[in-house]
Short mmCIF file of C-alpha atoms and ligand atoms in Angstrom, two decimals:
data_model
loop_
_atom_site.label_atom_id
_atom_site.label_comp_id
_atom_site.label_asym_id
_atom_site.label_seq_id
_atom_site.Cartn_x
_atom_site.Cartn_y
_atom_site.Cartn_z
CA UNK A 1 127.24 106.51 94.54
CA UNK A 2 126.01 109.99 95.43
CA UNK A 3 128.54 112.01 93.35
CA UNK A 4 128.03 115.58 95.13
CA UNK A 5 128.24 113.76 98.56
CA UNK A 6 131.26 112.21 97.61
CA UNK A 7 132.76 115.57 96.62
CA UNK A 8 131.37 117.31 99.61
CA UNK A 9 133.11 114.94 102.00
CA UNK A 10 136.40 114.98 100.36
CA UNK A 11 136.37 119.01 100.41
CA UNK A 12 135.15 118.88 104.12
CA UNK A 13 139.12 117.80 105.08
CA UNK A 14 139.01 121.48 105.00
CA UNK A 15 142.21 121.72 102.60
CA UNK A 16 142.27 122.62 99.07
CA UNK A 17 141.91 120.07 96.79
CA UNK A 18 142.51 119.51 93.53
CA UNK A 19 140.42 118.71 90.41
CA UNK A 20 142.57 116.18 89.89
CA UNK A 21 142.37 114.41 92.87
CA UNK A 22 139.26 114.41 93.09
CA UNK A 23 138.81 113.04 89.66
CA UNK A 24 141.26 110.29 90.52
CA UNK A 25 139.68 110.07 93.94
CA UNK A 26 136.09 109.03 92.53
CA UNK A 27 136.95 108.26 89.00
CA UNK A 28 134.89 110.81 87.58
CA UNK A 29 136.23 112.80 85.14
CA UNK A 30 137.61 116.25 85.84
CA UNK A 31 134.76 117.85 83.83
CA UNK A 32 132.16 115.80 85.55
CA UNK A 33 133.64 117.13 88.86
CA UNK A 34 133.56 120.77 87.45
CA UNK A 35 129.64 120.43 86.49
CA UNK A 36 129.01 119.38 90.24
CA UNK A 37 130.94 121.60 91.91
CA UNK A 38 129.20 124.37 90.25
CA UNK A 39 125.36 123.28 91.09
CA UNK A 40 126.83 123.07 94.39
CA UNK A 41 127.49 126.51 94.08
CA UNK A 42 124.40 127.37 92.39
CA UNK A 43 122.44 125.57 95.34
CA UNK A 44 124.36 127.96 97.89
CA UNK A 45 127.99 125.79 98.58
CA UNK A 46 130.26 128.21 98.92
CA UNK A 47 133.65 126.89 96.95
CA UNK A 48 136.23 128.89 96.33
CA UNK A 49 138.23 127.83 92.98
CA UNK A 50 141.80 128.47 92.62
CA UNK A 51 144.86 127.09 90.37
CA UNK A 52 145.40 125.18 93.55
CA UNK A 53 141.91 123.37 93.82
CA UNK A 54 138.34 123.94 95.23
CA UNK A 55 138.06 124.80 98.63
CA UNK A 56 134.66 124.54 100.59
CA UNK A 57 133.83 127.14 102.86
CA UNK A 58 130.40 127.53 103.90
CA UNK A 59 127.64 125.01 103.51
CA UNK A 60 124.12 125.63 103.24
CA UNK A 61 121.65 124.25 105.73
CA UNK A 62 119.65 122.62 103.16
CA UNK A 63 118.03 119.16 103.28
CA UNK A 64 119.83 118.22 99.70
CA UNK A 65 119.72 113.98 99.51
CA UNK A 66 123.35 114.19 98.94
CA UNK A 67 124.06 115.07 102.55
CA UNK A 68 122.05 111.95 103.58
CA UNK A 69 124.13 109.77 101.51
CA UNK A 70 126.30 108.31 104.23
CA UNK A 71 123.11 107.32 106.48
CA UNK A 72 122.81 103.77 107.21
CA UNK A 73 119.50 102.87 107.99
CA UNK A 74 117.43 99.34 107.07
CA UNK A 75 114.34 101.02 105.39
CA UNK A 76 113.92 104.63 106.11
CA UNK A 77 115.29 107.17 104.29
CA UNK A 78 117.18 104.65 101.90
CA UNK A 79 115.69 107.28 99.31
CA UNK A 80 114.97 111.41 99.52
CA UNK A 81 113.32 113.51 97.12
CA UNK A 82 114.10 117.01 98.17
CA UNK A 83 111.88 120.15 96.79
CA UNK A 84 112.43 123.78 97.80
CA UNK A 85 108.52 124.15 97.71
CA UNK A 86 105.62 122.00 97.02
CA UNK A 87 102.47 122.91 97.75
CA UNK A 88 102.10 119.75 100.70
CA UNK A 89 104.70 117.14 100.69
CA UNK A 90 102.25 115.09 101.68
CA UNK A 91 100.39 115.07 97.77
CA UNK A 92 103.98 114.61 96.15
CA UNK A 93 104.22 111.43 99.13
CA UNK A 94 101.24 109.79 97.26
CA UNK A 95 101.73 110.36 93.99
CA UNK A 96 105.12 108.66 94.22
CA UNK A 97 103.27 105.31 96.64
CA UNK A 98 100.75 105.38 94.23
CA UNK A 99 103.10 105.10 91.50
CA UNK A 100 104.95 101.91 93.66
CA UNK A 101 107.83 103.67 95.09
CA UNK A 102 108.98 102.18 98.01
CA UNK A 103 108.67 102.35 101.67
CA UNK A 104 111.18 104.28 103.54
CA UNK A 105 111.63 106.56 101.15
CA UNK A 106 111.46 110.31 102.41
CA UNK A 107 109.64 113.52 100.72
CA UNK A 108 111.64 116.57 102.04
CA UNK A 109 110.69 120.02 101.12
CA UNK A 110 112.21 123.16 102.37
CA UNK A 111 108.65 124.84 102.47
CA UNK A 112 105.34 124.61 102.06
CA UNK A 113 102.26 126.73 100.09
CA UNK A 114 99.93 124.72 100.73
CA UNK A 115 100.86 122.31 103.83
CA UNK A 116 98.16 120.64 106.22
CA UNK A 117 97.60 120.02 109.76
CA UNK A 118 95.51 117.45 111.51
CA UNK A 119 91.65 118.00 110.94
CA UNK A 120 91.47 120.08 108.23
CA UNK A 121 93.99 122.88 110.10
CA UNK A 122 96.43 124.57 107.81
CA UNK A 123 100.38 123.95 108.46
CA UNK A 124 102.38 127.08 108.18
CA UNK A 125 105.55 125.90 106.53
CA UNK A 126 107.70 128.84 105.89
CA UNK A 127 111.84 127.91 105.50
CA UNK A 128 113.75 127.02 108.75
CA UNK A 129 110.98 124.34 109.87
CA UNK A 130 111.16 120.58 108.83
CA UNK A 131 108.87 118.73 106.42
CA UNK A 132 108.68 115.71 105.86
CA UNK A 133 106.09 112.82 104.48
CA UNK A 134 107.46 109.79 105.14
CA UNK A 135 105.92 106.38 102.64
CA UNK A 136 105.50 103.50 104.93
CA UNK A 137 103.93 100.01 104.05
CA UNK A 138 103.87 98.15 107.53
CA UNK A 139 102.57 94.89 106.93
CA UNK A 140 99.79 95.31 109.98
CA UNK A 141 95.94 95.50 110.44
CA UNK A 142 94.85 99.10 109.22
CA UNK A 143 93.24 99.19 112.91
CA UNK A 144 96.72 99.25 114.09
CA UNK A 145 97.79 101.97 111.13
CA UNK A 146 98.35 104.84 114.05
CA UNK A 147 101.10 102.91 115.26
CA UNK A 148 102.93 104.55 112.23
CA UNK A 149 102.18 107.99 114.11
CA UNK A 150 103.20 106.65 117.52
CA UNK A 151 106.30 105.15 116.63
CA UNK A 152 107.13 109.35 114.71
CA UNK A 153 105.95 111.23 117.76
CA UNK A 154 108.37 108.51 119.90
CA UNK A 155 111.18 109.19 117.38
CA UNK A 156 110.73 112.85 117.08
CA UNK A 157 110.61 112.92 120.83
CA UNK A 158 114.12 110.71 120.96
CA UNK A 159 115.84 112.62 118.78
CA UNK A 160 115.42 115.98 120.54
CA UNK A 161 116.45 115.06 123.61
CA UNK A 162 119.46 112.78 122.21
CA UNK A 163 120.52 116.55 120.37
CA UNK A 164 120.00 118.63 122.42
CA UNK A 165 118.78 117.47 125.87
CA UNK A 166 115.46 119.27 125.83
CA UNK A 167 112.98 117.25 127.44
CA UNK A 168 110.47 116.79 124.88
CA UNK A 169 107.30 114.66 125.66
CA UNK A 170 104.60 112.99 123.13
CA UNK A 171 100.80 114.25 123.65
CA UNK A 172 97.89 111.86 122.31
CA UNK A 173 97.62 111.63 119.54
CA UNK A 174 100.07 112.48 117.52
CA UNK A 175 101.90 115.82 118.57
CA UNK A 176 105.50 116.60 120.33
CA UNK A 177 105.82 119.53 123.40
CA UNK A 178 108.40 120.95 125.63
CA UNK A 179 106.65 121.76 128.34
CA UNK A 180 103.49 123.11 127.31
CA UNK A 181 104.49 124.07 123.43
CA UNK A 182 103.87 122.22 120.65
CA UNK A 183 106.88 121.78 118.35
CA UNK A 184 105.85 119.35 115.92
CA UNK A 185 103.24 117.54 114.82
CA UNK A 186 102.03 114.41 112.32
CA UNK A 187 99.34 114.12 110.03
CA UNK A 188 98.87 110.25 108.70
CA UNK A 189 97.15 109.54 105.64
CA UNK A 190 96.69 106.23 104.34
CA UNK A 191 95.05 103.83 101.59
CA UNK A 192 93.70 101.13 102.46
CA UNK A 193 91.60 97.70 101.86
CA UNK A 194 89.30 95.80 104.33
CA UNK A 195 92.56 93.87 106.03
CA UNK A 196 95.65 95.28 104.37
CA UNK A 197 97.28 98.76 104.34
CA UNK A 198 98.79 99.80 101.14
CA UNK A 199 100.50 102.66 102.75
CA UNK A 200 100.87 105.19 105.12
CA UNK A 201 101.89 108.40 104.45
CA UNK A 202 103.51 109.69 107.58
CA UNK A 203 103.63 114.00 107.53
CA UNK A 204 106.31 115.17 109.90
CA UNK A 205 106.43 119.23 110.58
CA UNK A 206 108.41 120.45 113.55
CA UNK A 207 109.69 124.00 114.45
CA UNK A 208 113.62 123.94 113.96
CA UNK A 209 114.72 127.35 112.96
CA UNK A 210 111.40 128.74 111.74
CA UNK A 211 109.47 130.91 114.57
CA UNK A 212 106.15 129.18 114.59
CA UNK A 213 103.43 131.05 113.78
CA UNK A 214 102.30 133.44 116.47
CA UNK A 215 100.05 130.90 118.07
CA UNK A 216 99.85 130.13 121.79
CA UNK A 217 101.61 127.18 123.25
CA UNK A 218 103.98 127.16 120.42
CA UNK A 219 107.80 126.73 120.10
CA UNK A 220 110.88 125.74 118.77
CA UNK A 221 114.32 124.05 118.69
CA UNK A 222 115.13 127.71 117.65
CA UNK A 223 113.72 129.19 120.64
CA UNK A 224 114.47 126.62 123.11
CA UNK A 225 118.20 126.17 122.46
CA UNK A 226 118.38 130.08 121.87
CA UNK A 227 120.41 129.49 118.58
CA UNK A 228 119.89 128.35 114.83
CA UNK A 229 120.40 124.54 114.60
CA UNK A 230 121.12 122.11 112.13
CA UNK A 231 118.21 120.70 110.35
CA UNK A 232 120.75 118.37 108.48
CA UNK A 233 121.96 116.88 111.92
CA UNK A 234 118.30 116.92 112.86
CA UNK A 235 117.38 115.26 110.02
CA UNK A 236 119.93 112.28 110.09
CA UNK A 237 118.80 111.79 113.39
CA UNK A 238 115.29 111.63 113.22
CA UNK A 239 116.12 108.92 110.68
CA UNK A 240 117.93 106.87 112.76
CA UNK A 241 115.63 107.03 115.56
CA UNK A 242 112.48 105.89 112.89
CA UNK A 243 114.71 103.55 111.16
CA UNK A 244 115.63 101.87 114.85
CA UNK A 245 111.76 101.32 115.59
CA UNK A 246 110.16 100.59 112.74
CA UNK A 247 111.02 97.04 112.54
CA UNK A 248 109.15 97.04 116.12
CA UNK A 249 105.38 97.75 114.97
CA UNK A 250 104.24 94.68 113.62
CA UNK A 251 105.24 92.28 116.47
CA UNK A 252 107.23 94.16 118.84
CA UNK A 253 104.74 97.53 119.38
CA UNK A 254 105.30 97.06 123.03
CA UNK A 255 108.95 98.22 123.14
CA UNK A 256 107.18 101.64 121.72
CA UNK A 257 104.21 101.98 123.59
CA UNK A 258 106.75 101.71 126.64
CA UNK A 259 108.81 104.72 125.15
CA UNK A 260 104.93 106.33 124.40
CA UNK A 261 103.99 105.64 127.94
CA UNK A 262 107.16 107.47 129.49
CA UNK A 263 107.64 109.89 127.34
CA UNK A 264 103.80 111.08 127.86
CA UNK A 265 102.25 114.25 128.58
CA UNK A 266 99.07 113.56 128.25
CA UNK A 267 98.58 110.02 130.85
CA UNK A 268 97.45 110.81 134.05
CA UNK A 269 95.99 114.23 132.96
CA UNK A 270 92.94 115.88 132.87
CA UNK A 271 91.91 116.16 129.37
CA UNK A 272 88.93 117.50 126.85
CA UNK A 273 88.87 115.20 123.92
CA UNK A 274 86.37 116.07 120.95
CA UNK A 275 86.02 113.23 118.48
CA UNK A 276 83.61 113.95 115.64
CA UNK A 277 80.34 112.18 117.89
CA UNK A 278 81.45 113.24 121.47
CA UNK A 279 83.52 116.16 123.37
CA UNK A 280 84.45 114.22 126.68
CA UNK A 281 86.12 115.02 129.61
CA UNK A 282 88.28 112.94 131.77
CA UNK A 283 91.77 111.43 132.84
CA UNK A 284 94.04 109.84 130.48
CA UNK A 285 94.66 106.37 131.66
CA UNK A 286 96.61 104.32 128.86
CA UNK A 287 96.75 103.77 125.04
CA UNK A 288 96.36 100.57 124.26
CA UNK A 289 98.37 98.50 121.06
CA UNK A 290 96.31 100.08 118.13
CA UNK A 291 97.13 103.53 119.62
CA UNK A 292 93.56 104.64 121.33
CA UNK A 293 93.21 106.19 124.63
CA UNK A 294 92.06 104.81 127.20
CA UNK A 295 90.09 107.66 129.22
CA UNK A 296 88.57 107.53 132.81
CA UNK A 297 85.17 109.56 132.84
CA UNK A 298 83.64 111.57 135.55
CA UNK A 299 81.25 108.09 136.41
CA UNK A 300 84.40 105.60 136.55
CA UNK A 301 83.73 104.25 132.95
CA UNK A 302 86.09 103.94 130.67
CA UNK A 303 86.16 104.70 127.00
CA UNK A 304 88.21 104.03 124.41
CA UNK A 305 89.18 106.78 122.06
CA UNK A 306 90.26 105.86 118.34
CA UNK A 307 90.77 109.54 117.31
CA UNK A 308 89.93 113.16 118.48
CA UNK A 309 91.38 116.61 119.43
CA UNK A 310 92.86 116.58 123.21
CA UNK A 311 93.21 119.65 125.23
CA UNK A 312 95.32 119.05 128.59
CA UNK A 313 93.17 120.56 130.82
CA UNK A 314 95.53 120.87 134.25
CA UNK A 315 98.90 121.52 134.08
CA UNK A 316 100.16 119.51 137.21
CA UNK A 317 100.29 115.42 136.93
CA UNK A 318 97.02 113.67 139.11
CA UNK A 319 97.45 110.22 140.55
CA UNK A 320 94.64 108.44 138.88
CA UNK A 321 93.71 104.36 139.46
C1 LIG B 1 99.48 118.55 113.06
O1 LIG B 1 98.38 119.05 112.82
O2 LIG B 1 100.01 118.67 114.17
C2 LIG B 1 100.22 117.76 112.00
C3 LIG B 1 101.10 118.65 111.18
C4 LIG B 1 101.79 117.89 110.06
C5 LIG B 1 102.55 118.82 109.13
C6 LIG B 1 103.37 118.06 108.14
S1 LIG B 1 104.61 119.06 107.38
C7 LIG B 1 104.97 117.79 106.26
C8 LIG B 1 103.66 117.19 105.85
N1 LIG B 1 103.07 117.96 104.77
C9 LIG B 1 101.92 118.56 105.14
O3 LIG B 1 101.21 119.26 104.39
N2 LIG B 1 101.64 118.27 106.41
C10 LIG B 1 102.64 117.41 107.00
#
């Protein structure tokens, strides 16, 4: 049991409670509850003490793995490290595979010195935004390891409409837009053997309440809704929504390539993809089961793309086939 989560939810009644009762509540002792209460406070709770009791009155909105503790998920997120700043989440991720931890578990940090984009970029991460490197160990072909990414951009895609009703879309490979504007991205890195995947580190980073750098094309929940949001909500969420699909990728990937499909910017487009041989133009036809797209050139081949940069290169939708 999650102590501070425990104490949290019995002050969030909103009344005043006593030491006391919340001792007898948890059966902790009263001095034990005094210790947490005050690194609450010291992490930003605001709890006013009295010779009635504690009463909570404003709550930071801070990824702490205490306010996770009620989340009921199969295998994401069953455990969080949290960090105010790491240089990438993504080097504490593998330390802790390489040191066996299991898969689910979540590295949260509120920012970033050091965080990384896809091919070689750098990943602004100031506080506000949401990072996360996510340790997965699907037991699948590491030809089919960008499933991983698909099934994030899919979830990150769910969970903003589900909050908020923004109609967010997935463009290959692996980033989320409304409309036009990227407002998250993921970087996979992964270890791996000639037929087995030890794991997947899935990097999630999406604008919440941070203004993205001043990029074009670039948003944020922040900016869209026109208010702050709740990165905690968010957060709980966005674990759901991975926790619901990732039983899907090892036998069931076509339940998420349907979501992929429908939730796509990118099919039926225009596009400029560079891979490291080749920058090619032509319409986006399909991805296929290990996550490659499927692109129509100029002289009616088609070639499949593993990886590689896209640029969308019309904005309207073109009948293609
Ligand atoms: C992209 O280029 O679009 C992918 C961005 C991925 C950023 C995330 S933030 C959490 C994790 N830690 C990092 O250093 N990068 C990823």
């Amino acid at each position: 049991m999650e102590i501070k989560g425990e104490i949290l939810r019995i002050l969030r009644s909103g009344k005043v409670v006593s030491g006391e009762e919340i001792s007898k509540k948890l059966e902790v002792s009263r001095v034990a509850i005094w210790k947490h209460i005050q690194t609450l406070k010291e992490h930003g709770y605001v709890i006013q003490s009295s010779p009635k009791g504690y009463h909570l009155v404003k709550t930071p909105d801070l990824l702490f793995p205490w306010e996770f503790s009620k989340i009921k998920s199969e295998v994401i997120g069953k455990k969080i490290y949290h960090f105010m700043d790491v240089p990438s989440t993504m080097d504490v991720a593998r330390d802790f595979a390489e040191r066996g931890e299991k898969e689910g578990t979540l590295v949260i940090a509120e920012a970033q010195t050091k965080g990384r984009g896809r091919l070689g970029r750098d990943w602004i991460s100031i506080e506000g935004g949401l990072y996360i490197s996510l340790i997965l160990k699907p037991k699948i072909k590491p030809s089919y390891a960008h499933r991983a990414t698909i099934m994030s951009s899919v979830a990150i895609a769910k969970t903003i409409d589900r909050l908020y009703n923004l109609d967010a879309r997935v463009k290959w490979p692996n980033d989320v837009l409304i409309g036009e504007n990227k407002i998250g991205g993921i970087l996979a890195e992964m270890k791996t053997e000639m037929d087995i995947i030890h794991y997947v580190i899935a990097g999630i980073g999406i604008n919440i309440n941070n203004d993205p750098p001043e990029k074009e094309n670039t948003t944020s929940i922040k900016k869209e809704v026109g208010k702050e949001v709740s990165r905690v909500e968010f957060t709980k969420s966005l674990v759901d929504e991975l926790d619901k699909r990732y039983s899907l990728i090892k036998n069931k990937f076509h339940h998420i390539l349907r979501e992929w499909r429908s939730l796509s910017s990118t099919l039926g487009r225009l596009v400029k993809v560079v891979t490291t041989e080749d920058e090619l133009e032509g319409y986006a036809l399909d991805i296929d089961d290990n996550g490659s797209l499927l692109l129509k050139l100029r002289d009616d081949t088609i070639k499949r793309i593993f990886a590689g940069d896209c640029t969308h290169l019309r904005k309207k939708h073109i009948r293609i086939g």
